[in-house]
Coordinates of C-alpha atoms and ligand atoms in Angstrom, one line a residue:
M1 CA 0.0 0.0 0.0
S2 CA 2.6 2.5 -1.0
H3 CA 2.0 6.1 -2.0
A4 CA 4.4 9.0 -2.5
T5 CA 7.0 6.9 -0.8
S6 CA 9.7 9.6 -0.9
V7 CA 7.7 11.5 1.7
P8 CA 8.6 10.3 5.3
V9 CA 5.9 9.0 7.6
L10 CA 6.1 8.4 11.3
T11 CA 3.3 6.1 12.4
I12 CA 2.1 6.2 16.1
D13 CA -0.2 3.4 17.0
G14 CA -1.5 2.2 20.3
P15 CA -4.5 1.7 22.5
S16 CA -6.7 4.6 23.7
G17 CA -5.3 6.2 26.8
S18 CA -1.7 5.6 25.7
G19 CA -1.3 9.3 25.1
K20 CA -1.2 8.9 21.3
G21 CA -3.3 11.9 20.4
T22 CA -1.4 14.4 22.5
V23 CA 2.0 12.9 21.6
S24 CA 1.3 12.8 17.9
A25 CA 0.2 16.5 17.8
L26 CA 3.3 17.6 19.7
V27 CA 5.6 15.6 17.6
A28 CA 4.0 16.8 14.3
A29 CA 4.4 20.4 15.5
H30 CA 8.1 19.8 16.4
L31 CA 8.9 18.3 13.1
G32 CA 6.7 20.7 11.1
W33 CA 4.9 17.7 9.5
R34 CA 1.3 17.2 8.8
L35 CA -0.9 15.2 11.2
L36 CA -3.4 12.5 10.4
D37 CA -5.8 11.7 13.3
S38 CA -7.3 8.5 11.8
G39 CA -9.6 7.9 14.7
A40 CA -11.4 11.1 13.9
L41 CA -12.3 9.6 10.5
Y42 CA -14.0 6.6 12.1
R43 CA -15.7 8.9 14.5
A44 CA -16.8 11.2 11.7
V45 CA -18.4 8.3 9.7
G46 CA -20.1 7.0 12.8
Y47 CA -21.4 10.5 13.5
A48 CA -22.6 11.0 9.9
A49 CA -24.4 7.7 10.1
G50 CA -26.1 8.7 13.3
M51 CA -27.2 12.0 11.9
A52 CA -28.6 10.3 8.8
G53 CA -30.6 7.9 11.1
L54 CA -28.8 4.8 9.6
D55 CA -28.6 1.5 11.4
L56 CA -25.0 1.2 12.6
S57 CA -25.0 -2.6 12.3
D58 CA -25.9 -2.5 8.6
M59 CA -22.5 -3.1 6.9
D60 CA -23.6 -2.1 3.4
A61 CA -25.1 1.2 4.6
M62 CA -22.0 1.9 6.7
A63 CA -19.7 1.3 3.8
R64 CA -21.8 3.6 1.6
C65 CA -21.8 6.2 4.4
A66 CA -18.0 5.9 4.7
Q67 CA -17.6 6.5 1.0
A68 CA -20.1 9.5 0.9
T69 CA -19.1 11.3 4.1
K70 CA -17.0 14.5 3.4
I71 CA -14.4 14.9 6.1
Q72 CA -12.1 18.0 6.3
F73 CA -9.6 19.1 8.9
K74 CA -9.3 22.8 9.4
A75 CA -6.7 24.6 11.5
D76 CA -8.5 26.6 14.1
T77 CA -8.2 30.4 13.7
D78 CA -6.9 30.6 17.3
G79 CA -4.1 28.2 16.4
G80 CA -4.1 25.2 18.7
L81 CA -7.0 22.8 17.9
T82 CA -7.9 21.4 14.5
R83 CA -11.6 21.6 13.7
V84 CA -13.2 18.6 12.0
M85 CA -15.9 19.4 9.4
V86 CA -18.3 16.5 8.6
N87 CA -20.4 17.1 5.5
G88 CA -19.8 20.8 5.9
H89 CA -20.8 21.0 9.6
D90 CA -18.2 21.6 12.4
A91 CA -18.6 18.4 14.4
T92 CA -15.4 18.8 16.5
D93 CA -17.1 18.7 19.9
E94 CA -19.6 16.0 18.9
L95 CA -16.8 13.7 17.7
R96 CA -15.2 13.7 21.2
T97 CA -18.2 12.3 22.9
E98 CA -18.5 8.7 24.3
T99 CA -21.4 8.1 21.8
A100 CA -19.1 9.0 18.8
G101 CA -16.4 6.8 20.3
A102 CA -18.7 3.8 20.6
A103 CA -20.1 4.3 17.1
A104 CA -16.6 4.6 15.7
S105 CA -15.5 1.4 17.5
A106 CA -18.6 -0.5 16.1
I107 CA -18.0 0.5 12.5
A108 CA -14.2 0.2 12.6
S109 CA -14.6 -3.6 12.7
M110 CA -16.2 -3.6 9.3
P111 CA -13.7 -4.3 6.4
A112 CA -15.7 -2.3 3.8
V113 CA -15.7 0.8 6.1
R114 CA -11.9 0.5 6.6
E115 CA -11.4 0.0 2.8
A116 CA -13.5 3.1 2.0
L117 CA -11.2 5.2 4.2
V118 CA -7.8 4.0 2.8
A119 CA -7.4 6.5 -0.1
L120 CA -8.3 9.4 2.1
Q121 CA -5.7 8.4 4.6
L122 CA -3.0 7.9 1.9
G123 CA -3.7 11.3 0.6
F124 CA -2.3 12.9 3.8
R125 CA 1.2 11.8 2.9
K126 CA 2.5 15.1 1.6
A127 CA 5.8 16.9 2.0
P128 CA 7.6 17.6 4.2
G129 CA 6.3 14.6 6.1
L130 CA 3.3 13.0 8.0
V131 CA 2.7 11.9 11.6
A132 CA -0.1 9.3 11.4
D133 CA -1.9 8.5 14.6
G134 CA -4.1 5.4 14.9
R135 CA -4.3 1.6 15.4
D136 CA -3.2 0.3 12.0
M137 CA -1.0 3.0 10.7
G138 CA 2.2 1.1 10.8
T139 CA 0.8 -2.4 10.1
V140 CA -1.6 -1.6 7.2
I141 CA -2.1 2.0 5.9
F142 CA 1.6 3.1 5.9
A143 CA 3.2 -0.3 6.2
D144 CA 6.2 1.1 4.3
A145 CA 6.7 4.0 6.7
P146 CA 10.4 4.5 7.7
F147 CA 9.5 5.4 11.3
K148 CA 7.1 3.5 13.5
V149 CA 6.2 3.8 17.1
F150 CA 3.8 1.8 19.2
L151 CA 2.8 3.6 22.4
T152 CA 1.7 1.5 25.4
A153 CA 0.8 2.1 29.0
S154 CA -0.4 -0.3 31.6
A155 CA -4.2 -0.9 31.8
S156 CA -4.2 0.6 35.3
E157 CA -2.4 3.8 34.2
R158 CA -4.8 4.2 31.2
A159 CA -7.8 3.6 33.6
K160 CA -6.4 6.3 35.9
R161 CA -6.1 8.8 33.0
R162 CA -9.6 8.0 31.8
Y163 CA -10.9 8.2 35.4
K164 CA -9.5 11.7 35.8
Q165 CA -11.0 12.9 32.5
L166 CA -14.4 11.5 33.3
K167 CA -14.4 12.9 36.8
E168 CA -13.5 16.3 35.5
K169 CA -16.6 16.0 33.3
G170 CA -18.6 15.3 36.5
L171 CA -19.4 11.7 35.6
S172 CA -19.8 9.0 38.2
V173 CA -17.4 6.1 37.4
T174 CA -15.2 3.7 39.4
L175 CA -11.6 3.1 38.7
A176 CA -12.0 -0.7 39.0
G177 CA -14.9 -0.6 36.5
L178 CA -12.9 1.5 34.0
Q179 CA -9.9 -0.8 34.2
R180 CA -12.1 -3.9 33.5
E181 CA -13.6 -2.1 30.5
I182 CA -10.2 -1.1 29.2
E183 CA -8.9 -4.7 29.6
A184 CA -12.0 -6.1 27.8
R185 CA -11.6 -3.6 24.9
D186 CA -7.9 -4.3 24.6
S187 CA -8.5 -8.0 24.1
R188 CA -11.4 -7.2 21.6
D189 CA -9.2 -4.8 19.6
A190 CA -6.2 -7.1 19.5
S191 CA -8.3 -10.1 18.4
R192 CA -10.6 -8.6 15.8
A193 CA -10.2 -10.1 12.3
V194 CA -9.4 -6.9 10.4
A195 CA -6.5 -4.6 11.3
P196 CA -6.2 -5.9 14.9
L197 CA -4.4 -3.6 17.3
K198 CA -0.8 -4.9 17.4
P199 CA 2.6 -3.4 17.0
A200 CA 4.2 -3.6 13.5
E201 CA 7.2 -5.9 13.6
D202 CA 9.5 -2.9 12.9
A203 CA 7.9 -0.5 15.5
V204 CA 9.7 0.9 18.4
L205 CA 7.8 0.2 21.6
V206 CA 7.4 3.2 23.9
D207 CA 5.8 2.6 27.3
T208 CA 4.3 5.8 28.7
T209 CA 3.5 4.3 32.1
G210 CA 4.7 6.8 34.8
T211 CA 6.4 8.9 32.1
G212 CA 5.7 12.7 31.6
I213 CA 4.5 13.8 28.2
E214 CA 7.8 15.7 27.4
D215 CA 9.9 12.6 28.0
V216 CA 7.6 10.6 25.7
V217 CA 7.8 13.2 23.0
A218 CA 11.6 13.2 23.3
K219 CA 11.7 9.4 22.9
V220 CA 9.4 9.5 19.9
L221 CA 11.4 12.3 18.2
A222 CA 14.5 10.3 18.8
V223 CA 13.1 7.6 16.5
V224 CA 13.0 10.1 13.6
R225 CA 16.1 12.1 14.5
P226 CA 18.4 9.8 16.5
Ligands
LIG301 O1 -8.4 6.9 18.5 P1 -9.9 7.1 18.7 O2 -10.4 6.8 20.1 O3 -10.3 8.4 18.2 O4 -10.5 6.0 17.7 C1 -11.9 5.8 17.6 C2 -12.2 4.4 17.2 O5 -11.8 4.1 15.9 C3 -11.6 3.3 18.1 O6 -12.6 2.4 18.5 C4 -10.6 2.6 17.3 C5 -11.0 2.9 15.8 N1 -9.8 3.2 15.0 C6 -9.4 2.1 14.2 O7 -10.0 1.1 14.2 N2 -8.3 2.4 13.3 C7 -7.7 3.5 13.4 N3 -6.6 3.7 12.5 C8 -8.1 4.6 14.2 C9 -9.2 4.3 15.1

């Protein structure tokens, strides 16, 4: 699956809660490279399907929806955040919700949905380089990438991070319950038939447990510029 192979790509894969999103954005800014948040694409398709009142378990309808949904990333005028436009509507906030995450997770297991998003993802590979954040960036989409990282963190650390986020939102959750959910999702993601979550053979494993964000960014940057 090669495309514009002279343009370097750094793939950053890993489970949710590993710090991928934050690390990818910081590393892309450091390098001056483009950023692909591939999870946002699955979230956008799930969101568009929900808006259209489609049945999320209908694989043909989801594949058509993935092909038809127009997704654009726009730099925020304040700098900082990137806004995500779905079919012309700014859906940035809606895409971060638990509902959008659950819809994304459901449709991400459908091969035809994944296939429909391949060309769009390859199109992000433009000079001077690309940081691609996701689950299958190094194993499937940019398998020929010269730089690959797999971020991990223990389930208990990821549960703690999630617990803090949800508590800040005022939600009532328990740490033990969150950890059980994370462990169950890890085993589902790692065992699904298409594009299971696993490190590429040539990926550098970076464990973020107990490590500050700046140290993680430095370790990831060292993979590109040793
Ligand atoms: O990284 P995230 O939480 O935004 O991802 C949302 C969902 O999409 C998550 O359930 C995993 C799935 N996903 C995927 O299957 N492949 C990717 N490259 C990115 C995300």
